[in-house]
XYZ file of C-alpha atoms in Angstrom:
590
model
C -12.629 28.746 -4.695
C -9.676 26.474 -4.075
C -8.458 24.283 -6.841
C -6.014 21.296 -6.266
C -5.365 21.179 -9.901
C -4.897 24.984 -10.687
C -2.218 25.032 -6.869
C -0.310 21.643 -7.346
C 0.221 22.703 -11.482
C -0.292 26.086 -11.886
C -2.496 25.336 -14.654
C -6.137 25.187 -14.938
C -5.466 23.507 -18.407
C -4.670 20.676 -16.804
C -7.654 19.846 -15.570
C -9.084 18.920 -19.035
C -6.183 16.565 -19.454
C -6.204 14.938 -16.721
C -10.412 14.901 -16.535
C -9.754 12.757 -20.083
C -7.014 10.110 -18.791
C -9.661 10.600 -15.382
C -12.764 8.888 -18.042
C -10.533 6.487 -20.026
C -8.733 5.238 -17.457
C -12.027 4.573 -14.926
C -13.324 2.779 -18.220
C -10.551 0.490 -18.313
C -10.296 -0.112 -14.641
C -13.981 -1.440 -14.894
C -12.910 -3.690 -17.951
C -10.262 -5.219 -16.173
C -12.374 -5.821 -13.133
C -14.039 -9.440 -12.958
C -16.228 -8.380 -10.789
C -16.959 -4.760 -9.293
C -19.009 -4.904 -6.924
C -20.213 -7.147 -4.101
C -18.187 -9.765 -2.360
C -17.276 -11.892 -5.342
C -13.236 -11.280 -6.052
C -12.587 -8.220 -3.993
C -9.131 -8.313 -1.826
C -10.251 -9.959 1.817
C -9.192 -6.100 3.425
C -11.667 -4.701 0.970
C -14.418 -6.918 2.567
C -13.589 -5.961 5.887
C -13.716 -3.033 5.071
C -17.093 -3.434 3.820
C -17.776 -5.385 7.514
C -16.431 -2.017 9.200
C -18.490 0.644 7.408
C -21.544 -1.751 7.347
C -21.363 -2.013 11.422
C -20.774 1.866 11.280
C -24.115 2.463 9.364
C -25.870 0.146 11.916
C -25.601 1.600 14.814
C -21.723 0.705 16.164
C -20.295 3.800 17.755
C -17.833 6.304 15.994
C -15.022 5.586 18.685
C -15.639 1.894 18.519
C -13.041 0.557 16.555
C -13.881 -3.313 17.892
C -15.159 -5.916 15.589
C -17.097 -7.742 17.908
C -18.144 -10.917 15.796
C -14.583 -11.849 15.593
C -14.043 -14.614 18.641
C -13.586 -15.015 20.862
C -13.507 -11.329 22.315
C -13.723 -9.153 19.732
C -10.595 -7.505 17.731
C -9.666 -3.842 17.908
C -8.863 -3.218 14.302
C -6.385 -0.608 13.491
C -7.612 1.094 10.708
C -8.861 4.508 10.093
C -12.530 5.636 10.541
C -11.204 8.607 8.046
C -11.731 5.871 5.153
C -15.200 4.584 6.579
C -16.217 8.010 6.527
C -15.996 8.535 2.903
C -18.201 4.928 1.915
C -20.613 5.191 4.250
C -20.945 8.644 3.260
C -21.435 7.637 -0.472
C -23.600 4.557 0.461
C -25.923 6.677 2.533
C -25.978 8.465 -0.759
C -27.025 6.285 -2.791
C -29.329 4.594 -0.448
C -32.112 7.167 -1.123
C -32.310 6.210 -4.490
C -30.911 2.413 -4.395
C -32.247 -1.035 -2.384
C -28.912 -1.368 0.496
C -27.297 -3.845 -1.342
C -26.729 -2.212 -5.162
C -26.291 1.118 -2.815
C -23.092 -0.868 -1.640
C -22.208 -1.641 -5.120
C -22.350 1.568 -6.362
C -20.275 3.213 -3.605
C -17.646 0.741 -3.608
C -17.427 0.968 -7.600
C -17.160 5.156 -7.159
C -15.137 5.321 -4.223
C -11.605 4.557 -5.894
C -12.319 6.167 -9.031
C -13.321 9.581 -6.956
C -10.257 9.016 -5.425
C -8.214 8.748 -8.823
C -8.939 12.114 -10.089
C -6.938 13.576 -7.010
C -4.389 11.079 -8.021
C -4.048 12.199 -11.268
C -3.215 15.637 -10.484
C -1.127 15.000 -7.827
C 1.004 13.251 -10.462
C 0.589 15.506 -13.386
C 2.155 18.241 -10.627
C 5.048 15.935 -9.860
C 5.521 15.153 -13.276
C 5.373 18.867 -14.320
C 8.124 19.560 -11.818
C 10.586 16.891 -12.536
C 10.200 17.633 -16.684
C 8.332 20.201 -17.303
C 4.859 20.790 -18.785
C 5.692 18.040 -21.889
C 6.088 15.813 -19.206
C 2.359 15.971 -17.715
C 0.566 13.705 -19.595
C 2.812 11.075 -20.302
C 3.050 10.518 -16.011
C -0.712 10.914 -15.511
C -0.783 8.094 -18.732
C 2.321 5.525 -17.053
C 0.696 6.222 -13.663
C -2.394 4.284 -14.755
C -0.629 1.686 -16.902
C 1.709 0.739 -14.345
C -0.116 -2.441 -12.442
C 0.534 -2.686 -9.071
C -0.147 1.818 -8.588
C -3.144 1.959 -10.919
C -4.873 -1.516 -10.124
C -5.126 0.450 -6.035
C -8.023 2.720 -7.968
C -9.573 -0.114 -9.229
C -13.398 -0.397 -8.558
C -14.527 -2.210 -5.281
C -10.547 -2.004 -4.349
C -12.079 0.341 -0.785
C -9.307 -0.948 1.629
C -7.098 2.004 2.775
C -4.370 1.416 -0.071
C -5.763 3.800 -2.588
C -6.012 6.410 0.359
C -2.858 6.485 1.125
C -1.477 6.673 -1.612
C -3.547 9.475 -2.961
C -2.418 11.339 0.094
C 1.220 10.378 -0.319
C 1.259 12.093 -3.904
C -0.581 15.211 -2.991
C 2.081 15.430 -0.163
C 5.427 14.946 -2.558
C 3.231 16.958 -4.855
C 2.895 19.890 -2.311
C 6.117 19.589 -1.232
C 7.677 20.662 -4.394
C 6.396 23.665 -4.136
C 7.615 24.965 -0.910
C 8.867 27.693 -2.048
C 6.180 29.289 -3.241
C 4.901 30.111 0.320
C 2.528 28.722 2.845
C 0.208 27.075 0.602
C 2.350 24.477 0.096
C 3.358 23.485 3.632
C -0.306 23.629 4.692
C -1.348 21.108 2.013
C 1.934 19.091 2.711
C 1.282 18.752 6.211
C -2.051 18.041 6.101
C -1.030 15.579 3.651
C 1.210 14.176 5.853
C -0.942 13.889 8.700
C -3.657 12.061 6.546
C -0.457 9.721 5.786
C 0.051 8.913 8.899
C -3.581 8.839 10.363
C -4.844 6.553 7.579
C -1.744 3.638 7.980
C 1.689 3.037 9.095
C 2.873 1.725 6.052
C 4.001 4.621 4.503
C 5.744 5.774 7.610
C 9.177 5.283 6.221
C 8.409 7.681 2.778
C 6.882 10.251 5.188
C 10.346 10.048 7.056
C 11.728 11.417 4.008
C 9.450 13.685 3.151
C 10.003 15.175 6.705
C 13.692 15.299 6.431
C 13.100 16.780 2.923
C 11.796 20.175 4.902
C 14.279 19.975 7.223
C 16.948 19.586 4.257
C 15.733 22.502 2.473
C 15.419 24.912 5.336
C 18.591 24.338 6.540
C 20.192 25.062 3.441
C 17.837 27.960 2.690
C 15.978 29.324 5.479
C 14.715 32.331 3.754
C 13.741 30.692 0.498
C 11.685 28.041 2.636
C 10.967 29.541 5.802
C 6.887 30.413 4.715
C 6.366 26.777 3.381
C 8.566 24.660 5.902
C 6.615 26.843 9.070
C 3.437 25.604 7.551
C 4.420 22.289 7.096
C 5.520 21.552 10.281
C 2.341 23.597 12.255
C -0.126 21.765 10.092
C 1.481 17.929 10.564
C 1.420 18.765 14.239
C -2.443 20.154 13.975
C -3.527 17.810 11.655
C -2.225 14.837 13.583
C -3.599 16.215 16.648
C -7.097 16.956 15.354
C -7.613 13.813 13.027
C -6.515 11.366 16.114
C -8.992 12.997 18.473
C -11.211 13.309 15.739
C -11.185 8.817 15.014
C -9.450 7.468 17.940
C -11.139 6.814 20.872
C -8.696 8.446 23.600
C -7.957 4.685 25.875
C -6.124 3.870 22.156
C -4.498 7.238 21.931
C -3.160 7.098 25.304
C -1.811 3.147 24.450
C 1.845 2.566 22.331
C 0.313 0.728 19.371
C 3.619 0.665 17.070
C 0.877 -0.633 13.699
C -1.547 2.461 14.042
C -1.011 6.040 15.168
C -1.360 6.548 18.791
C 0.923 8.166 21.636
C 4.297 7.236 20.191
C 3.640 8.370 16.241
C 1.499 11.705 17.768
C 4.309 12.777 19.704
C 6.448 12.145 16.411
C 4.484 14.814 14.827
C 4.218 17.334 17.539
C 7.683 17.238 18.150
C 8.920 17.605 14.408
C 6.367 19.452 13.123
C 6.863 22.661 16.166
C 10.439 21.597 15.753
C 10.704 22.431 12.044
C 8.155 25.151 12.571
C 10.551 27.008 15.284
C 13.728 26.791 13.498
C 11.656 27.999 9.944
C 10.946 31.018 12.628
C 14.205 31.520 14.065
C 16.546 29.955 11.916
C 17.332 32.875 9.410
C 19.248 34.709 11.926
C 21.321 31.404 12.639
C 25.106 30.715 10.589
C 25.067 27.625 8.827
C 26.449 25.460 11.369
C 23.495 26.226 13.724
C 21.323 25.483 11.523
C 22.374 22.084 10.655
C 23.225 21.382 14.707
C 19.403 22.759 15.135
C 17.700 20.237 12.548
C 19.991 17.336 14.300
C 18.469 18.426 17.508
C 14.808 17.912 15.708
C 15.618 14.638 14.949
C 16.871 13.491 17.846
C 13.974 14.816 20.093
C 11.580 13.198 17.192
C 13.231 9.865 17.897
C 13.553 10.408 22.132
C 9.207 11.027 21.663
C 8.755 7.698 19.786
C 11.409 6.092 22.572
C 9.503 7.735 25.826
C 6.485 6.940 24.646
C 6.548 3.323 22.357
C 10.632 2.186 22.423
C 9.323 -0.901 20.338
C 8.048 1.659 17.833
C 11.523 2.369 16.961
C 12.313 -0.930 15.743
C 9.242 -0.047 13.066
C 5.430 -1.232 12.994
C 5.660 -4.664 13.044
C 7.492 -5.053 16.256
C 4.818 -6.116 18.147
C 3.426 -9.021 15.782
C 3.414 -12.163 17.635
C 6.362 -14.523 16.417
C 3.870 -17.123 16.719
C 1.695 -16.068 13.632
C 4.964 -16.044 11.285
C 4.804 -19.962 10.370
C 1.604 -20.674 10.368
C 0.249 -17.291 8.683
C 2.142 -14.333 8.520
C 4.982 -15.885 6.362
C 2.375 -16.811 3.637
C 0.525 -13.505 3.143
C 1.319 -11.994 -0.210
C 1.819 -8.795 0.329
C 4.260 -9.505 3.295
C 6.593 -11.524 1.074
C 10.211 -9.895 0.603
C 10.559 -8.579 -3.495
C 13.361 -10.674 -3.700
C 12.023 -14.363 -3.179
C 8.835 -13.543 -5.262
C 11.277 -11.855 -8.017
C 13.616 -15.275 -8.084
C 10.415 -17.555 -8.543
C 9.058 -15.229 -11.087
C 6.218 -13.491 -9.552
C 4.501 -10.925 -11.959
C 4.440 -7.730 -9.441
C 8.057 -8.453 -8.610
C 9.135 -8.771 -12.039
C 7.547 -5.654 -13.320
C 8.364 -3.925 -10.459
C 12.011 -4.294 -10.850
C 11.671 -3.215 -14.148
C 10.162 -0.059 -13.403
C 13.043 0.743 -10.647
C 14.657 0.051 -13.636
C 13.458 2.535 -15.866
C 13.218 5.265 -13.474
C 16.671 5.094 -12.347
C 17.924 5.997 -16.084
C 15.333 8.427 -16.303
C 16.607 10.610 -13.159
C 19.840 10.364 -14.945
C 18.678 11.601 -18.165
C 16.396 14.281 -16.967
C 19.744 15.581 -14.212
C 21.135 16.327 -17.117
C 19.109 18.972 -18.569
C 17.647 20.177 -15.209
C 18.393 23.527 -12.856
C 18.943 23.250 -9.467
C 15.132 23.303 -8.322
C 14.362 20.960 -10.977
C 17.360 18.697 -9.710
C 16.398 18.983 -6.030
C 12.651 17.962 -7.130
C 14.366 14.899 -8.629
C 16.599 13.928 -5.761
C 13.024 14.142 -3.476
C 11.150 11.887 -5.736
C 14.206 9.100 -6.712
C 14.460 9.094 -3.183
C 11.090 8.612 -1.903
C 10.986 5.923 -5.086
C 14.282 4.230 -3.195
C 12.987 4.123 -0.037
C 9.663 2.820 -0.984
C 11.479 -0.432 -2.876
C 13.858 -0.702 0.043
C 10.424 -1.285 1.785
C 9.421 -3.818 -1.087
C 12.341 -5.935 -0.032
C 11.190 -6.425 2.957
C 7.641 -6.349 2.239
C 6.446 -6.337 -1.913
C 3.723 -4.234 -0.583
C 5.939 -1.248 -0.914
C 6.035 -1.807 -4.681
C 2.616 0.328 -5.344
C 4.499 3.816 -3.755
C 7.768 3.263 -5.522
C 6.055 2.424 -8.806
C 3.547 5.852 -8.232
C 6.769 7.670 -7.938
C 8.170 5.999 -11.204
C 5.699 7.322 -13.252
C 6.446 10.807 -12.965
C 10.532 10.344 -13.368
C 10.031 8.071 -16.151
C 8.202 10.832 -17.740
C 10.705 13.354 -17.142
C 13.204 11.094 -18.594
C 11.474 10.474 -21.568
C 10.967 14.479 -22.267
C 14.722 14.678 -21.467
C 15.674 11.741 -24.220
C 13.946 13.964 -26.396
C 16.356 17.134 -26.279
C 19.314 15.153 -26.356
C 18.013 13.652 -29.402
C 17.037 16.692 -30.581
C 13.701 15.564 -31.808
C 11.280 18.536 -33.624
C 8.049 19.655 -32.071
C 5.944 17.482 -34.658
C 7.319 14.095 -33.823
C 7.659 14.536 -29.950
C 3.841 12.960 -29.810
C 4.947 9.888 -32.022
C 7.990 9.409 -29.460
C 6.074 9.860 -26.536
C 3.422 6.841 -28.066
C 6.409 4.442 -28.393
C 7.506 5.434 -25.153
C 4.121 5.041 -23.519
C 4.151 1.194 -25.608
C 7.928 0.498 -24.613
C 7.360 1.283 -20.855
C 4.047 -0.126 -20.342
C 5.015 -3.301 -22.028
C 6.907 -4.129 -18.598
C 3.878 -5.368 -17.210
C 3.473 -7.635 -20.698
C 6.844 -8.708 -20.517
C 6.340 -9.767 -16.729
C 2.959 -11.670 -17.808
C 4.412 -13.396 -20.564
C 7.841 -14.617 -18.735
C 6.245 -15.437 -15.522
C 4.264 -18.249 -14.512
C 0.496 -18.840 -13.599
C 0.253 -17.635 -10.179
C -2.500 -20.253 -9.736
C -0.365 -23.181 -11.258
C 2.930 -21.522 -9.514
C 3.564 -24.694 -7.380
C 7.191 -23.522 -5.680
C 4.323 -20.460 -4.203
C 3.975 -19.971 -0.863
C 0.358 -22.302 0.474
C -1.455 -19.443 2.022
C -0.533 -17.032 -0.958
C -1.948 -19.699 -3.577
C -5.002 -20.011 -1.663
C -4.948 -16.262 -1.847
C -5.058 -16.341 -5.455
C -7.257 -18.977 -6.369
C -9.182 -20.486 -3.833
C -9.666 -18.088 -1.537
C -11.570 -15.963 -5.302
C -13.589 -19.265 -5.719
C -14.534 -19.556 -2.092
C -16.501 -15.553 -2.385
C -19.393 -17.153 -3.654
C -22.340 -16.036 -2.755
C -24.334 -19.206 -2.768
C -22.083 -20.484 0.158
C -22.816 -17.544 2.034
C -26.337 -17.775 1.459
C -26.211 -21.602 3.240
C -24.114 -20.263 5.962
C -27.189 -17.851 6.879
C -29.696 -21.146 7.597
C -27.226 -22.323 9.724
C -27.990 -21.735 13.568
C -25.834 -18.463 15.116
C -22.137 -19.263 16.229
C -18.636 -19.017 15.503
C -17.756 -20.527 11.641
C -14.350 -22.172 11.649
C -12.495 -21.746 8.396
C -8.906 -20.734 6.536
C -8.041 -17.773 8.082
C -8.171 -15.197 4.824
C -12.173 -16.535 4.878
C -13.126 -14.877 7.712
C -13.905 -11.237 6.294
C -16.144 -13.116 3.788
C -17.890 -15.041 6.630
C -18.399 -11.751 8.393
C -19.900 -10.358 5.653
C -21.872 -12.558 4.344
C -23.713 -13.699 7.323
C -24.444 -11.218 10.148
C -25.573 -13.806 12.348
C -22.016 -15.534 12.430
C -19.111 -15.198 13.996
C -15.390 -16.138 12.707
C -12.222 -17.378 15.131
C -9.602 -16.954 12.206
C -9.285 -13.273 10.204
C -5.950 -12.406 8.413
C -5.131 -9.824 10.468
C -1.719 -9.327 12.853
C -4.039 -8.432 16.443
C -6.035 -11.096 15.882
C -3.794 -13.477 17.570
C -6.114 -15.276 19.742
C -7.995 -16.331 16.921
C -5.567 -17.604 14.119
C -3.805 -19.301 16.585
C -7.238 -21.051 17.349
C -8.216 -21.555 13.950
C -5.287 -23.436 13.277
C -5.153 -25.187 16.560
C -9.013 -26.501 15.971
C -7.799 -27.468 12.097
C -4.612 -29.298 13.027
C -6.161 -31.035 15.638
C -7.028 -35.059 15.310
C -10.576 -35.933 14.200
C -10.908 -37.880 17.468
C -10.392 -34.716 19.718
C -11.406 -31.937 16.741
C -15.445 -32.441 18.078
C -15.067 -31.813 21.590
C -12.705 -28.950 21.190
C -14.957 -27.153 18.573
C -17.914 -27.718 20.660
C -15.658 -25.948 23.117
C -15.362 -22.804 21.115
C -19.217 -22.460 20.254
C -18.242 -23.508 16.875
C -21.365 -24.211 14.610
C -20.011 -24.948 11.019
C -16.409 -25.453 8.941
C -15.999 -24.143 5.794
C -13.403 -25.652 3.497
C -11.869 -24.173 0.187
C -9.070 -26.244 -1.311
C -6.222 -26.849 1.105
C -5.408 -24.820 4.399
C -2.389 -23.504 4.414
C 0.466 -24.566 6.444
C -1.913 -27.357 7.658
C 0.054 -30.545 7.639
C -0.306 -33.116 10.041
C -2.111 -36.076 7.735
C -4.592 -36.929 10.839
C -6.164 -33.571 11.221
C -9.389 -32.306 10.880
C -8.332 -30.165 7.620
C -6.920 -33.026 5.626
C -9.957 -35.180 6.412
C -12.386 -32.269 5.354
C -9.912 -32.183 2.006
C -9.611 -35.789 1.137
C -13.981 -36.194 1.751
C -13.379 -37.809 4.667
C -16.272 -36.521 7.071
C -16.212 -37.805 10.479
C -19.698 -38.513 11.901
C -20.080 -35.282 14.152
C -20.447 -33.485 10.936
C -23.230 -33.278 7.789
C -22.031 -32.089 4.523
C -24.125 -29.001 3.541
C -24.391 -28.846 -1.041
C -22.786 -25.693 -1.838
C -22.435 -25.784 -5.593
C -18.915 -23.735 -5.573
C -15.556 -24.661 -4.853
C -16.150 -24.014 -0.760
C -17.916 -26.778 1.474
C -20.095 -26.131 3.740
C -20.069 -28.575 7.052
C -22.539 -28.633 9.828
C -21.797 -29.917 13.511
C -25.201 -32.154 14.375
């Protein structure tokens, strides 16, 4: 029987290791949780997500990828039914033994921490690589302690985060071991593939994981020829067989540049025959061939993406509307550069920085003492750390893959410290403890410097609102109002919508914080910004049955609009006030 842990390690051992970091770890996740389960303070992508899997379950079609109660006409979403798969699975689970709502509460708690274990290993392999077998536990242990990696796994997080990043560390994982034969290019490239099937956010580390093959083959084609001809066959497959397997084939056919379709399949075809034929032929080829061959990869990999999606080239947010960057877009947390958030002090940016930090000295310590496979594992993983914070500065999202990678060079570096040092076998566990305090006490350090995000003025509007109001708007009493309220479209902040959705099947939303739904934001905030003498007729307009208010709406700011009334308890006469008892309000047309 096939065991990840015993292929990516070599080790059965491992697995009792890693099964107790697995335990403690899943113990403290829940700890730190506020709440895990249910609406209340889960991520707005987590509740769609919810939304998604819940349609699924009742009766919406495999290939329909719409979510029809967002107005006015529906939004094609652009996530993965490969991630609805696995919670509806568990919820259908625990649905025979559970009433439907605690059956949703115990998949989304289980989902992330199922997907941890995986996680683990993957790490404890890349860790074992880069410093040897000392260096296992201490990355399985830094993995989890560093925030902004670790808090993806934590319960009710069931957005497609977690996913792809569990697939992104099997993949470096499986990579490193190459050249050990085909086992490790078929779990690479079916790594890969789930990389790229799942989200286009971690197109730019799969880049270099892809080069990485071609990289090694050209400069040993014999070495790598079993591995890199399995890569590339089963990135090609498994791109081909997972898109026909979740996309419906109108969307396949289409150049979305945010989701894989014709321009990102091609991609893979291309490269992955492309490295699979030269790992064929290119033993019998001299050097230079072989380089001018792997060139000629590239470059058809690139004409694909051009033929079939030229904005693809320019990356996946080419085709976002320029019109959802002031009033949205240029708010959303997660889309903020590293660099503004690190100069007003925000926690993930601090820590993160520190981290880089850390792991940069450690791939200098551990070169040191390493052989030439052990060096070329570290050049793979410092640069797929590099490329994930170049990311981060253009995006802070990117932070959670180039802290993953951190943990595993950080614990080479530390295993490394201790030969030069020269430390003896029985006080190697008392230097890995400080280590494991020192490094983890980044995250401290960035707490205790930093401000309150919720009192962080100088914060961007819609990223506050993120952080505070938007947590004290999931209540479920509002929710519960909302549902005596007659059917029709709910105008609110935009990052309420997924809450709306799923609190109330009856309702419909205008505003959800996501890049296709352009019609709609632009809407929302059209309907918010509007005067209170014209706001009536043109919500009446839009089928628009109730507002719901939580604190201020970002990037609202003309002083006669409908928002600033609504937050200053000025309610014009078209509306009734609706007693909520949480921080949201509740406001009916008559």
């Amino acid at each position: 029987m096939f065991s990840l842990t015993h292929f990516l390690t070599g080790r059965t051992s491992v697995r009792s290791m890693v099964l107790v970091v697995w335990a403690v770890a899943t113990i403290v996740f829940a700890a730190k949780s506020e709440a895990l389960f249910g609406v209340r303070n889960l991520d707005s992508d987590d509740v769609m997500r919810l939304v998604q899997v819940r349609d699924l379950l009742g009766g919406q079609g495999w290939f329909d990828l719409v979510q029809h109660r967002v107005a006015p006409d529906g939004l094609i979403m652009h996530w993965s039914r490969i991630v609805d798969l696995g919670i509806a699975s568990l919820i259908l689970f625990f649905g025979t033994v559970f009433p439907p709502d605690l059956a949703e509460r115990a998949a989304g708690a289980l989902w992330p921490t199922l997907l941890l274990g995986p996680a683990l290993v993957a790490v404890a392999a890349i860790a074992e690589r880069l410093g040897g077998r000392r260096a296992m536990p201490l990355g399985v242990i830094l993995f989890c302690l560093i925030g902004p990696a670790g808090a993806q796994f934590y319960p009710g997080r069931i957005d497609h985060h977690n996913v792809q990043l569990l697939a992104c560390l099997v993949t470096a994982a499986a990579m490193l071991r190459l050249d050990g034969g085909r086992a490790g290019g078929v779990v690479a490239g079916l790594g890969a593939a789930v990389m790229l099937s799942v989200g286009i956010e971690t197109l730019p580390v799969l880049v270099v994981l892809c080069a990485a093959v071609g990289l090694l083959l050209a400069g040993d084609p014999v070495r790598y020829r079993a591995g890199a001809m399995a890569f590339g066959l089963w990135i090609a497959l498994g791109s081909v067989a997972l898109t026909a397997l979740t996309i419906p084939s109108a969307q396949i056919a289409a150049a979305h540049c945010d989701a894989i379709s014709a321009p990102y399949l091609a991609a893979a075809i291309v490269g992955g025959l492309g490295l699979a034929g030269m790992a064929l032929l290119g033993a019998g080829f001299p050097a230079i061939g072989r380089w001018i061959t792997l060139a000629a990869v590239g470059a058809a990999v690139a004409a694909a993406v051009a033929f079939f999606g030229p904005a693809c080239l320019r990356g996946p947010v080419s085709e976002i509307d320029p019109r959802l960057l002031p009033i949205w877009l240029n708010g959303v947390q997660e889309m903020e550069p590293l660099w503004p958030a690190f100069a007003r002090g925000d926690r993930l940016a601090v820590g993160s920085v520190g981290y880089l930090g850390l792991g940069l000295v450690a791939v200098v310590l551990a070169w040191r003492f390493a052989d030439a496979r052990r060096r070329n594992a570290l050049a793979l993983v410092a640069t797929l750390q590099a490329v994930a914070f170049l990311v981060a500065l253009g995006q802070i999202r990117g932070v959670y893959y180039a802290n993953a990678f951190a943990a595993p060079l950080i614990a080479a570096g530390v295993v490394a410290l201790q030969g030069m040092l020269r430390v003896p076998s029985g006080h190697r566990n008392a230097l890995t403890l400080a280590a494991i305090i020192v490094i983890s006490s980044c995250s401290f350090i960035a707490k205790a410097i930093t401000p309150d995000p919720a009192q962080a003025s100088s914060r961007p509007a819609s990223a506050a609102a993120d952080s505070s109001g938007l947590l004290g708007c999931a209540e479920p009493a509002t929710y519960k109002a909302i549902r005596n309220v007659a059917p029709g479209v709910v105008l609110a902040g935009i990052d309420l919508g997924p809450f709306l959705l799923a609190s109330s099947p009856t309702h419909s939303v205008l505003g959800a914080p996501y890049h296709r739904n352009v019609d709609g934001i632009l809407a929302s905030y059209t309907l918010l910004s509007a005067g209170v003498d014209k706001a009536e007729a043109l919500l009446r307009a839009r089928g628009v049955v109730a507002v719901v208010m939580c604190g201020p709406v970002p990037n609202v700011r003309a002083p006669g609009s409908l928002a600033r009334a609504l937050e200053n308890d000025v309610v014009p006469p078209w509306l009734s006030a609706i007693e909520t008892g949480t921080a949201a309000r509740l406001f009916v047309l008559r």
